[in-house]
PDB file of C-alpha atoms in Angstrom:
ATOM      1  CA  UNK A   7     123.066  77.559 100.718  1.00 41.00           C
ATOM      2  CA  UNK A   8     121.548  74.075 101.321  1.00 43.00           C
ATOM      3  CA  UNK A   9     117.944  73.300 100.418  1.00 45.00           C
ATOM      4  CA  UNK A  10     116.653  73.545 104.010  1.00 43.00           C
ATOM      5  CA  UNK A  11     118.185  76.980 104.506  1.00 35.00           C
ATOM      6  CA  UNK A  12     116.926  78.069 101.086  1.00 32.00           C
ATOM      7  CA  UNK A  13     113.339  77.023 101.891  1.00 39.00           C
ATOM      8  CA  UNK A  14     113.576  78.749 105.268  1.00 37.00           C
ATOM      9  CA  UNK A  15     114.825  81.910 103.537  1.00 32.00           C
ATOM     10  CA  UNK A  16     111.939  81.802 101.052  1.00 39.00           C
ATOM     11  CA  UNK A  17     109.430  81.307 103.855  1.00 41.00           C
ATOM     12  CA  UNK A  18     110.846  84.242 105.806  1.00 37.00           C
ATOM     13  CA  UNK A  19     110.778  86.371 102.660  1.00 37.00           C
ATOM     14  CA  UNK A  20     107.120  85.521 102.052  1.00 42.00           C
ATOM     15  CA  UNK A  21     106.226  86.250 105.674  1.00 39.00           C
ATOM     16  CA  UNK A  22     108.095  89.533 105.502  1.00 39.00           C
ATOM     17  CA  UNK A  23     106.282  90.451 102.286  1.00 38.00           C
ATOM     18  CA  UNK A  24     102.941  89.608 103.886  1.00 42.00           C
ATOM     19  CA  UNK A  25     103.620  91.772 106.914  1.00 39.00           C
ATOM     20  CA  UNK A  26     104.933  94.634 104.808  1.00 37.00           C
ATOM     21  CA  UNK A  27     101.779  94.547 102.701  1.00 44.00           C
ATOM     22  CA  UNK A  28      99.511  94.360 105.749  1.00 44.00           C
ATOM     23  CA  UNK A  29     101.389  97.262 107.305  1.00 47.00           C
ATOM     24  CA  UNK A  30     100.184  99.527 104.520  1.00 67.00           C
ATOM     25  CA  UNK A  31      96.394  99.221 104.385  1.00 83.00           C
ATOM     26  CA  UNK A  32      94.285 101.044 101.857  1.00 97.00           C
ATOM     27  CA  UNK A  33      93.502 104.702 102.397  1.00 98.00           C
ATOM     28  CA  UNK A  34      90.319 106.492 101.373  1.00 98.00           C
ATOM     29  CA  UNK A  35      88.748 109.937 101.730  1.00 98.00           C
ATOM     30  CA  UNK A  36      85.002 110.565 101.944  1.00 98.00           C
ATOM     31  CA  UNK A  37      83.364 113.050  99.556  1.00 98.00           C
ATOM     32  CA  UNK A  38      79.680 113.848  99.036  1.00 98.00           C
ATOM     33  CA  UNK A  39      78.062 115.187  95.853  1.00 98.00           C
ATOM     34  CA  UNK A  40      74.986 117.346  95.134  1.00 98.00           C
ATOM     35  CA  UNK A  41      75.047 119.084  98.510  1.00 98.00           C
ATOM     36  CA  UNK A  42      72.632 120.218  99.911  1.00 98.00           C
ATOM     37  CA  UNK A  43      70.107 117.704  98.564  1.00 97.00           C
ATOM     38  CA  UNK A  44      66.525 118.427  99.657  1.00 96.00           C
ATOM     39  CA  UNK A  45      64.785 116.327 102.260  1.00 95.00           C
ATOM     40  CA  UNK A  46      61.551 114.421 101.826  1.00 93.00           C
ATOM     41  CA  UNK A  47      59.091 112.100 103.531  1.00 90.00           C
ATOM     42  CA  UNK A  48      61.780 109.935 105.143  1.00 93.00           C
ATOM     43  CA  UNK A  49      63.664 112.812 106.776  1.00 96.00           C
ATOM     44  CA  UNK A  50      64.017 116.559 106.362  1.00 97.00           C
ATOM     45  CA  UNK A  51      67.093 118.103 104.821  1.00 97.00           C
ATOM     46  CA  UNK A  52      68.114 119.466 108.218  1.00 97.00           C
ATOM     47  CA  UNK A  53      67.786 116.061 109.869  1.00 98.00           C
ATOM     48  CA  UNK A  54      69.787 114.488 107.063  1.00 98.00           C
ATOM     49  CA  UNK A  55      72.647 116.933 107.567  1.00 98.00           C
ATOM     50  CA  UNK A  56      72.592 116.453 111.327  1.00 98.00           C
ATOM     51  CA  UNK A  57      72.684 112.673 110.958  1.00 98.00           C
ATOM     52  CA  UNK A  58      75.590 112.726 108.503  1.00 98.00           C
ATOM     53  CA  UNK A  59      77.576 115.013 110.795  1.00 98.00           C
ATOM     54  CA  UNK A  60      76.798 112.805 113.778  1.00 98.00           C
ATOM     55  CA  UNK A  61      77.823 109.635 111.950  1.00 98.00           C
ATOM     56  CA  UNK A  62      81.126 111.151 110.867  1.00 98.00           C
ATOM     57  CA  UNK A  63      81.918 112.595 114.272  1.00 98.00           C
ATOM     58  CA  UNK A  64      80.941 109.438 116.151  1.00 98.00           C
ATOM     59  CA  UNK A  65      83.520 107.520 114.084  1.00 98.00           C
ATOM     60  CA  UNK A  66      86.218 110.127 114.602  1.00 98.00           C
ATOM     61  CA  UNK A  67      86.153 111.296 110.982  1.00 98.00           C
ATOM     62  CA  UNK A  68      86.896 114.996 111.309  1.00 96.00           C
ATOM     63  CA  UNK A  69      87.649 115.792 107.670  1.00 97.00           C
ATOM     64  CA  UNK A  70      85.258 115.122 104.798  1.00 98.00           C
ATOM     65  CA  UNK A  71      84.445 117.095 101.659  1.00 98.00           C
ATOM     66  CA  UNK A  72      80.976 118.212 100.560  1.00 98.00           C
ATOM     67  CA  UNK A  73      80.636 119.255  96.912  1.00 98.00           C
ATOM     68  CA  UNK A  74      78.020 121.995  96.584  1.00 98.00           C
ATOM     69  CA  UNK A  75      75.553 122.213  93.698  1.00 98.00           C
ATOM     70  CA  UNK A  76      74.601 125.897  93.680  1.00 98.00           C
ATOM     71  CA  UNK A  77      70.994 125.493  92.537  1.00 98.00           C
ATOM     72  CA  UNK A  78      70.286 123.453  95.686  1.00 98.00           C
ATOM     73  CA  UNK A  79      71.194 126.342  97.993  1.00 98.00           C
ATOM     74  CA  UNK A  80      68.319 128.369  99.454  1.00 95.00           C
ATOM     75  CA  UNK A  81      67.730 130.006 102.829  1.00 88.00           C
ATOM     76  CA  UNK A  82      67.069 126.744 104.664  1.00 86.00           C
ATOM     77  CA  UNK A  83      69.774 124.697 102.992  1.00 95.00           C
ATOM     78  CA  UNK A  84      72.313 127.488 103.409  1.00 97.00           C
ATOM     79  CA  UNK A  85      72.116 126.835 107.145  1.00 96.00           C
ATOM     80  CA  UNK A  86      72.922 123.204 106.422  1.00 97.00           C
ATOM     81  CA  UNK A  87      76.115 124.211 104.617  1.00 98.00           C
ATOM     82  CA  UNK A  88      77.046 126.319 107.617  1.00 97.00           C
ATOM     83  CA  UNK A  89      76.438 123.287 109.828  1.00 97.00           C
ATOM     84  CA  UNK A  90      78.976 121.246 107.849  1.00 98.00           C
ATOM     85  CA  UNK A  91      81.523 124.052 108.041  1.00 98.00           C
ATOM     86  CA  UNK A  92      80.912 124.613 111.755  1.00 97.00           C
ATOM     87  CA  UNK A  93      81.445 120.900 112.327  1.00 98.00           C
ATOM     88  CA  UNK A  94      84.900 121.243 110.746  1.00 97.00           C
ATOM     89  CA  UNK A  95      84.189 119.828 107.297  1.00 98.00           C
ATOM     90  CA  UNK A  96      84.993 121.332 103.898  1.00 98.00           C
ATOM     91  CA  UNK A  97      82.917 122.592 100.970  1.00 98.00           C
ATOM     92  CA  UNK A  98      83.909 122.561  97.295  1.00 98.00           C
ATOM     93  CA  UNK A  99      82.380 123.329  93.876  1.00 98.00           C
ATOM     94  CA  UNK A 100      80.071 120.898  92.036  1.00 98.00           C
ATOM     95  CA  UNK A 101      78.700 123.408  89.477  1.00 98.00           C
ATOM     96  CA  UNK A 102      75.491 125.418  89.743  1.00 98.00           C
ATOM     97  CA  UNK A 103      73.002 123.715  87.406  1.00 98.00           C
ATOM     98  CA  UNK A 104      74.567 120.225  87.426  1.00 98.00           C
ATOM     99  CA  UNK A 105      74.822 119.944  83.632  1.00 97.00           C
ATOM    100  CA  UNK A 106      77.143 117.578  81.833  1.00 97.00           C
ATOM    101  CA  UNK A 107      80.311 119.114  80.391  1.00 96.00           C
ATOM    102  CA  UNK A 108      79.650 116.927  77.358  1.00 93.00           C
ATOM    103  CA  UNK A 109      76.395 118.768  76.599  1.00 94.00           C
ATOM    104  CA  UNK A 110      77.118 122.481  77.108  1.00 95.00           C
ATOM    105  CA  UNK A 111      79.794 124.845  75.844  1.00 96.00           C
ATOM    106  CA  UNK A 112      83.081 125.580  77.576  1.00 97.00           C
ATOM    107  CA  UNK A 113      81.955 129.143  78.333  1.00 97.00           C
ATOM    108  CA  UNK A 114      78.676 127.935  79.819  1.00 97.00           C
ATOM    109  CA  UNK A 115      80.524 125.458  82.041  1.00 97.00           C
ATOM    110  CA  UNK A 116      82.843 128.139  83.380  1.00 98.00           C
ATOM    111  CA  UNK A 117      80.064 130.682  83.948  1.00 98.00           C
ATOM    112  CA  UNK A 118      78.083 127.978  85.728  1.00 98.00           C
ATOM    113  CA  UNK A 119      81.071 127.093  87.924  1.00 98.00           C
ATOM    114  CA  UNK A 120      81.584 130.758  88.752  1.00 98.00           C
ATOM    115  CA  UNK A 121      78.019 131.076  90.078  1.00 98.00           C
ATOM    116  CA  UNK A 122      78.718 128.444  92.710  1.00 98.00           C
ATOM    117  CA  UNK A 123      82.163 129.936  93.271  1.00 98.00           C
ATOM    118  CA  UNK A 124      80.413 133.136  94.445  1.00 97.00           C
ATOM    119  CA  UNK A 125      78.070 131.152  96.702  1.00 97.00           C
ATOM    120  CA  UNK A 126      80.989 129.361  98.349  1.00 98.00           C
ATOM    121  CA  UNK A 127      82.561 132.689  99.274  1.00 96.00           C
ATOM    122  CA  UNK A 128      79.914 133.012 102.009  1.00 94.00           C
ATOM    123  CA  UNK A 129      81.434 130.086 103.896  1.00 95.00           C
ATOM    124  CA  UNK A 130      84.795 129.993 105.557  1.00 86.00           C
ATOM    125  CA  UNK A 131      86.022 126.456 105.056  1.00 93.00           C
ATOM    126  CA  UNK A 132      86.250 125.662 101.354  1.00 97.00           C
ATOM    127  CA  UNK A 133      88.751 123.700  99.283  1.00 98.00           C
ATOM    128  CA  UNK A 134      89.789 124.645  95.716  1.00 98.00           C
ATOM    129  CA  UNK A 135      88.332 121.631  93.918  1.00 98.00           C
ATOM    130  CA  UNK A 136      85.729 121.379  91.177  1.00 98.00           C
ATOM    131  CA  UNK A 137      83.901 118.107  90.582  1.00 98.00           C
ATOM    132  CA  UNK A 138      82.367 117.627  87.176  1.00 98.00           C
ATOM    133  CA  UNK A 139      78.667 116.675  87.181  1.00 98.00           C
ATOM    134  CA  UNK A 140      78.327 113.015  86.170  1.00 97.00           C
ATOM    135  CA  UNK A 141      82.167 113.062  86.147  1.00 97.00           C
ATOM    136  CA  UNK A 142      81.984 114.203  82.500  1.00 96.00           C
ATOM    137  CA  UNK A 143      84.951 116.442  81.694  1.00 94.00           C
ATOM    138  CA  UNK A 144      84.254 117.485  78.077  1.00 93.00           C
ATOM    139  CA  UNK A 145      83.866 116.153  74.551  1.00 90.00           C
ATOM    140  CA  UNK A 146      87.400 116.388  73.180  1.00 92.00           C
ATOM    141  CA  UNK A 147      90.940 117.255  74.149  1.00 93.00           C
ATOM    142  CA  UNK A 148      90.611 120.923  73.214  1.00 94.00           C
ATOM    143  CA  UNK A 149      87.454 121.458  75.243  1.00 95.00           C
ATOM    144  CA  UNK A 150      88.799 119.487  78.204  1.00 95.00           C
ATOM    145  CA  UNK A 151      91.967 121.551  78.219  1.00 95.00           C
ATOM    146  CA  UNK A 152      90.014 124.822  77.906  1.00 96.00           C
ATOM    147  CA  UNK A 153      87.720 123.842  80.783  1.00 96.00           C
ATOM    148  CA  UNK A 154      90.600 122.891  83.064  1.00 96.00           C
ATOM    149  CA  UNK A 155      92.484 126.085  82.195  1.00 96.00           C
ATOM    150  CA  UNK A 156      89.387 128.171  82.914  1.00 97.00           C
ATOM    151  CA  UNK A 157      88.837 126.397  86.233  1.00 97.00           C
ATOM    152  CA  UNK A 158      92.492 126.933  87.081  1.00 97.00           C
ATOM    153  CA  UNK A 159      92.011 130.682  86.623  1.00 97.00           C
ATOM    154  CA  UNK A 160      89.261 130.449  89.244  1.00 96.00           C
ATOM    155  CA  UNK A 161      91.696 128.621  91.493  1.00 97.00           C
ATOM    156  CA  UNK A 162      90.266 125.115  91.028  1.00 98.00           C
ATOM    157  CA  UNK A 163      91.821 121.714  90.466  1.00 97.00           C
ATOM    158  CA  UNK A 164      89.885 118.659  89.302  1.00 97.00           C
ATOM    159  CA  UNK A 165      88.072 117.117  92.272  1.00 98.00           C
ATOM    160  CA  UNK A 166      88.254 113.624  90.813  1.00 98.00           C
ATOM    161  CA  UNK A 167      87.074 110.399  92.406  1.00 98.00           C
ATOM    162  CA  UNK A 168      88.745 107.009  92.297  1.00 98.00           C
ATOM    163  CA  UNK A 169      85.843 104.863  93.539  1.00 98.00           C
ATOM    164  CA  UNK A 170      82.542 105.167  91.699  1.00 98.00           C
ATOM    165  CA  UNK A 171      79.307 103.422  92.703  1.00 98.00           C
ATOM    166  CA  UNK A 172      75.520 103.541  92.402  1.00 98.00           C
ATOM    167  CA  UNK A 173      74.680 104.774  95.899  1.00 98.00           C
ATOM    168  CA  UNK A 174      72.337 107.273  94.223  1.00 98.00           C
ATOM    169  CA  UNK A 175      70.223 104.441  92.826  1.00 98.00           C
ATOM    170  CA  UNK A 176      70.286 102.444  96.064  1.00 98.00           C
ATOM    171  CA  UNK A 177      68.878 105.561  97.724  1.00 98.00           C
ATOM    172  CA  UNK A 178      66.324 106.126  94.952  1.00 98.00           C
ATOM    173  CA  UNK A 179      64.985 102.589  95.266  1.00 98.00           C
ATOM    174  CA  UNK A 180      64.940 102.815  99.060  1.00 98.00           C
ATOM    175  CA  UNK A 181      62.870 106.024  98.920  1.00 97.00           C
ATOM    176  CA  UNK A 182      60.480 104.543  96.372  1.00 97.00           C
ATOM    177  CA  UNK A 183      59.753 101.585  98.615  1.00 96.00           C
ATOM    178  CA  UNK A 184      59.404 103.800 101.695  1.00 95.00           C
ATOM    179  CA  UNK A 185      57.032 106.176  99.902  1.00 94.00           C
ATOM    180  CA  UNK A 186      54.873 103.282  98.719  1.00 94.00           C
ATOM    181  CA  UNK A 187      54.405 102.109 102.303  1.00 93.00           C
ATOM    182  CA  UNK A 188      56.448  98.928 101.925  1.00 93.00           C
ATOM    183  CA  UNK A 189      58.012  97.542 105.107  1.00 95.00           C
ATOM    184  CA  UNK A 190      61.811  97.637 104.908  1.00 97.00           C
ATOM    185  CA  UNK A 191      64.123  95.453 106.957  1.00 98.00           C
ATOM    186  CA  UNK A 192      66.606  98.053 108.176  1.00 97.00           C
ATOM    187  CA  UNK A 193      69.342  95.549 109.030  1.00 98.00           C
ATOM    188  CA  UNK A 194      69.194  93.952 105.583  1.00 98.00           C
ATOM    189  CA  UNK A 195      69.120  97.379 103.941  1.00 98.00           C
ATOM    190  CA  UNK A 196      72.232  98.347 105.854  1.00 98.00           C
ATOM    191  CA  UNK A 197      74.082  95.184 104.846  1.00 98.00           C
ATOM    192  CA  UNK A 198      73.169  95.653 101.188  1.00 98.00           C
ATOM    193  CA  UNK A 199      74.438  99.238 101.201  1.00 98.00           C
ATOM    194  CA  UNK A 200      77.694  98.364 102.961  1.00 98.00           C
ATOM    195  CA  UNK A 201      78.381  95.241 100.899  1.00 98.00           C
ATOM    196  CA  UNK A 202      77.824  96.943  97.550  1.00 98.00           C
ATOM    197  CA  UNK A 203      79.997  99.950  98.356  1.00 98.00           C
ATOM    198  CA  UNK A 204      82.751  97.782  99.786  1.00 98.00           C
ATOM    199  CA  UNK A 205      82.685  95.755  96.550  1.00 98.00           C
ATOM    200  CA  UNK A 206      83.224  98.986  94.618  1.00 98.00           C
ATOM    201  CA  UNK A 207      86.135 100.009  96.834  1.00 98.00           C
ATOM    202  CA  UNK A 208      87.791  96.632  96.306  1.00 98.00           C
ATOM    203  CA  UNK A 209      87.138  96.669  92.567  1.00 98.00           C
ATOM    204  CA  UNK A 210      88.722 100.055  91.889  1.00 98.00           C
ATOM    205  CA  UNK A 211      91.598  99.334  94.256  1.00 98.00           C
ATOM    206  CA  UNK A 212      92.431  96.137  92.374  1.00 98.00           C
ATOM    207  CA  UNK A 213      92.141  98.017  89.077  1.00 98.00           C
ATOM    208  CA  UNK A 214      94.563 100.622  90.415  1.00 98.00           C
ATOM    209  CA  UNK A 215      97.027  97.962  91.534  1.00 97.00           C
ATOM    210  CA  UNK A 216      96.905  96.375  88.072  1.00 97.00           C
ATOM    211  CA  UNK A 217      97.475  99.677  86.262  1.00 96.00           C
ATOM    212  CA  UNK A 218      99.583 101.689  88.720  1.00 96.00           C
ATOM    213  CA  UNK A 219     101.257  98.861  90.560  1.00 97.00           C
ATOM    214  CA  UNK A 220     100.068 100.313  93.863  1.00 97.00           C
ATOM    215  CA  UNK A 221      97.040 101.254  95.909  1.00 98.00           C
ATOM    216  CA  UNK A 222      96.572 105.035  95.631  1.00 98.00           C
ATOM    217  CA  UNK A 223      95.044 107.355  98.175  1.00 98.00           C
ATOM    218  CA  UNK A 224      91.448 106.820  97.151  1.00 98.00           C
ATOM    219  CA  UNK A 225      88.575 109.304  96.908  1.00 98.00           C
ATOM    220  CA  UNK A 226      85.141 107.741  97.466  1.00 98.00           C
ATOM    221  CA  UNK A 227      82.132 109.228  95.690  1.00 98.00           C
ATOM    222  CA  UNK A 228      79.034 109.376  97.885  1.00 98.00           C
ATOM    223  CA  UNK A 229      75.920 111.523  97.762  1.00 98.00           C
ATOM    224  CA  UNK A 230      74.398 113.554 100.545  1.00 98.00           C
ATOM    225  CA  UNK A 231      71.329 111.341 100.655  1.00 98.00           C
ATOM    226  CA  UNK A 232      69.124 109.501 103.117  1.00 98.00           C
ATOM    227  CA  UNK A 233      70.926 106.175 102.821  1.00 98.00           C
ATOM    228  CA  UNK A 234      74.199 107.853 103.823  1.00 98.00           C
ATOM    229  CA  UNK A 235      72.479 109.578 106.735  1.00 98.00           C
ATOM    230  CA  UNK A 236      71.287 106.180 107.947  1.00 98.00           C
ATOM    231  CA  UNK A 237      74.270 103.918 107.365  1.00 98.00           C
ATOM    232  CA  UNK A 238      77.405 106.002 106.761  1.00 98.00           C
ATOM    233  CA  UNK A 239      78.842 105.126 110.163  1.00 98.00           C
ATOM    234  CA  UNK A 240      78.414 101.426 109.480  1.00 98.00           C
ATOM    235  CA  UNK A 241      80.194 101.823 106.133  1.00 98.00           C
ATOM    236  CA  UNK A 242      83.111 103.508 107.902  1.00 98.00           C
ATOM    237  CA  UNK A 243      83.179 100.618 110.381  1.00 98.00           C
ATOM    238  CA  UNK A 244      83.419  98.109 107.511  1.00 98.00           C
ATOM    239  CA  UNK A 245      86.229 100.035 105.816  1.00 98.00           C
ATOM    240  CA  UNK A 246      88.234 100.092 109.035  1.00 98.00           C
ATOM    241  CA  UNK A 247      87.437  96.470 109.885  1.00 98.00           C
ATOM    242  CA  UNK A 248      89.026  95.548 106.554  1.00 98.00           C
ATOM    243  CA  UNK A 249      92.199  97.322 107.622  1.00 98.00           C
ATOM    244  CA  UNK A 250      91.703 100.541 105.683  1.00 98.00           C
ATOM    245  CA  UNK A 251      92.263 104.057 106.937  1.00 98.00           C
ATOM    246  CA  UNK A 252      89.866 106.968 106.398  1.00 98.00           C
ATOM    247  CA  UNK A 253      91.993 109.968 105.456  1.00 98.00           C
ATOM    248  CA  UNK A 254      91.546 113.674 104.787  1.00 98.00           C
ATOM    249  CA  UNK A 255      90.489 114.757 101.270  1.00 98.00           C
ATOM    250  CA  UNK A 256      93.439 117.142 101.300  1.00 97.00           C
ATOM    251  CA  UNK A 257      95.771 114.198 101.836  1.00 98.00           C
ATOM    252  CA  UNK A 258      94.023 112.106  99.183  1.00 98.00           C
ATOM    253  CA  UNK A 259      94.422 114.811  96.533  1.00 98.00           C
ATOM    254  CA  UNK A 260      98.165 114.859  97.173  1.00 98.00           C
ATOM    255  CA  UNK A 261      98.435 111.439  95.543  1.00 98.00           C
ATOM    256  CA  UNK A 262     100.409 111.378  92.244  1.00 97.00           C
ATOM    257  CA  UNK A 263      97.124 110.583  90.493  1.00 97.00           C
ATOM    258  CA  UNK A 264      96.294 114.282  90.906  1.00 96.00           C
ATOM    259  CA  UNK A 265      99.270 115.157  88.687  1.00 94.00           C
ATOM    260  CA  UNK A 266      98.165 113.139  85.652  1.00 91.00           C
ATOM    261  CA  UNK A 267      98.211 115.746  82.886  1.00 78.00           C
ATOM    262  CA  UNK A 268      97.652 113.784  79.677  1.00 80.00           C
ATOM    263  CA  UNK A 269      94.253 113.789  78.025  1.00 87.00           C
ATOM    264  CA  UNK A 270      91.792 111.415  79.687  1.00 91.00           C
ATOM    265  CA  UNK A 271      88.807 111.117  77.348  1.00 91.00           C
ATOM    266  CA  UNK A 272      87.125 108.452  79.498  1.00 92.00           C
ATOM    267  CA  UNK A 273      85.969 109.957  82.777  1.00 90.00           C
ATOM    268  CA  UNK A 274      82.691 108.311  83.741  1.00 90.00           C
ATOM    269  CA  UNK A 275      83.999 105.960  86.449  1.00 95.00           C
ATOM    270  CA  UNK A 276      86.633 108.240  87.923  1.00 97.00           C
ATOM    271  CA  UNK A 277      90.389 108.789  87.774  1.00 97.00           C
ATOM    272  CA  UNK A 278      91.549 105.185  88.172  1.00 98.00           C
ATOM    273  CA  UNK A 279      89.233 104.012  85.397  1.00 97.00           C
ATOM    274  CA  UNK A 280      90.319 106.958  83.222  1.00 97.00           C
ATOM    275  CA  UNK A 281      93.989 106.063  83.557  1.00 97.00           C
ATOM    276  CA  UNK A 282      93.201 102.385  82.931  1.00 97.00           C
ATOM    277  CA  UNK A 283      91.314 103.321  79.758  1.00 96.00           C
ATOM    278  CA  UNK A 284      94.249 105.482  78.636  1.00 95.00           C
ATOM    279  CA  UNK A 285      96.455 102.428  79.073  1.00 95.00           C
ATOM    280  CA  UNK A 286      94.261 100.301  76.829  1.00 96.00           C
ATOM    281  CA  UNK A 287      91.858  98.572  79.206  1.00 96.00           C
ATOM    282  CA  UNK A 288      88.516  97.832  77.543  1.00 96.00           C
ATOM    283  CA  UNK A 289      85.747 100.196  78.666  1.00 94.00           C
ATOM    284  CA  UNK A 290      83.555  97.214  79.541  1.00 93.00           C
ATOM    285  CA  UNK A 291      86.018  96.256  82.288  1.00 96.00           C
ATOM    286  CA  UNK A 292      86.053  99.657  83.967  1.00 97.00           C
ATOM    287  CA  UNK A 293      82.921  99.442  86.083  1.00 96.00           C
ATOM    288  CA  UNK A 294      81.793  96.941  88.671  1.00 98.00           C
ATOM    289  CA  UNK A 295      78.806  94.752  87.856  1.00 97.00           C
ATOM    290  CA  UNK A 296      76.808  96.367  90.677  1.00 98.00           C
ATOM    291  CA  UNK A 297      76.862  99.717  88.835  1.00 98.00           C
ATOM    292  CA  UNK A 298      73.646  98.667  87.138  1.00 97.00           C
ATOM    293  CA  UNK A 299      70.043  99.385  88.107  1.00 98.00           C
ATOM    294  CA  UNK A 300      68.750  95.893  87.319  1.00 98.00           C
ATOM    295  CA  UNK A 301      71.512  94.321  89.387  1.00 98.00           C
ATOM    296  CA  UNK A 302      70.668  96.524  92.371  1.00 98.00           C
ATOM    297  CA  UNK A 303      66.972  95.647  92.061  1.00 98.00           C
ATOM    298  CA  UNK A 304      67.929  91.979  92.246  1.00 98.00           C
ATOM    299  CA  UNK A 305      70.078  92.656  95.294  1.00 98.00           C
ATOM    300  CA  UNK A 306      67.090  94.218  97.074  1.00 98.00           C
ATOM    301  CA  UNK A 307      65.362  90.878  96.510  1.00 97.00           C
ATOM    302  CA  UNK A 308      68.374  88.720  97.386  1.00 98.00           C
ATOM    303  CA  UNK A 309      68.956  90.605 100.645  1.00 98.00           C
ATOM    304  CA  UNK A 310      65.239  90.425 101.537  1.00 98.00           C
ATOM    305  CA  UNK A 311      65.118  94.163 102.054  1.00 98.00           C
ATOM    306  CA  UNK A 312      61.331  94.266 101.566  1.00 97.00           C
ATOM    307  CA  UNK A 313      59.533  92.283 104.234  1.00 92.00           C
ATOM    308  CA  UNK A 314      55.974  92.261 102.876  1.00 78.00           C
TER     309      UNK A 314
END
């Protein structure tokens, strides 16, 4: 093969590789923790649920997963769970008292999980996943194994995440400013929220590619909070604009990551970070820089979220 033909072959190979990569965009499922979170001065709990449903439906997202914290369920919020189910979405188990598995006994964890298990029986559309509060899965290998075995007897698999973030603190800061009467630039607030979460998606996807050699079917951790009720649809738009596909949680949990069965002592940033840690990646490299309260405070300033 002469040099001209060789260079042409290399160019065609590179173009083919580019198109093959672009033909397989990232995939991500949407999951929400601590459901049903109470409402407040910004919006009621009922309005929050209605807005989240509307934002999902308006973007054609018909399958999302809402992890229920049993202690949050009362007469009013029970109707909100029914609203999610009636809209076609799924419920799953996020404990009853939302206590860290690193701070209570194995028996207490399983009894706690069972309390929410009984609550979920009232609703028709549930999935057999348990998400650990704070993503903590136990103190040592023996306790982690005992917890998972106990959950398995209840019919549950680990409802892991692959993309962690600090949406809970973005929301907390937003509510603090709103409650204090500060004037918030809604457009800037939206851009901050979308940009930070997209950074997290990219970060954990690149980490996965480095460790796994591929982009897995991702599971995004969100919370059922006001900031999601306001800007979830815009986040979905950004994800799709970047070429990604929003998929069903059921499909996401069919990824081979769900079959990892060796001990994963590091669990705080989700399944991708746990596997990376198992493979020797320094813990300091397993979270994005925006998973930090001081950083987010600075971003509120940099994005000019507060107008007065």
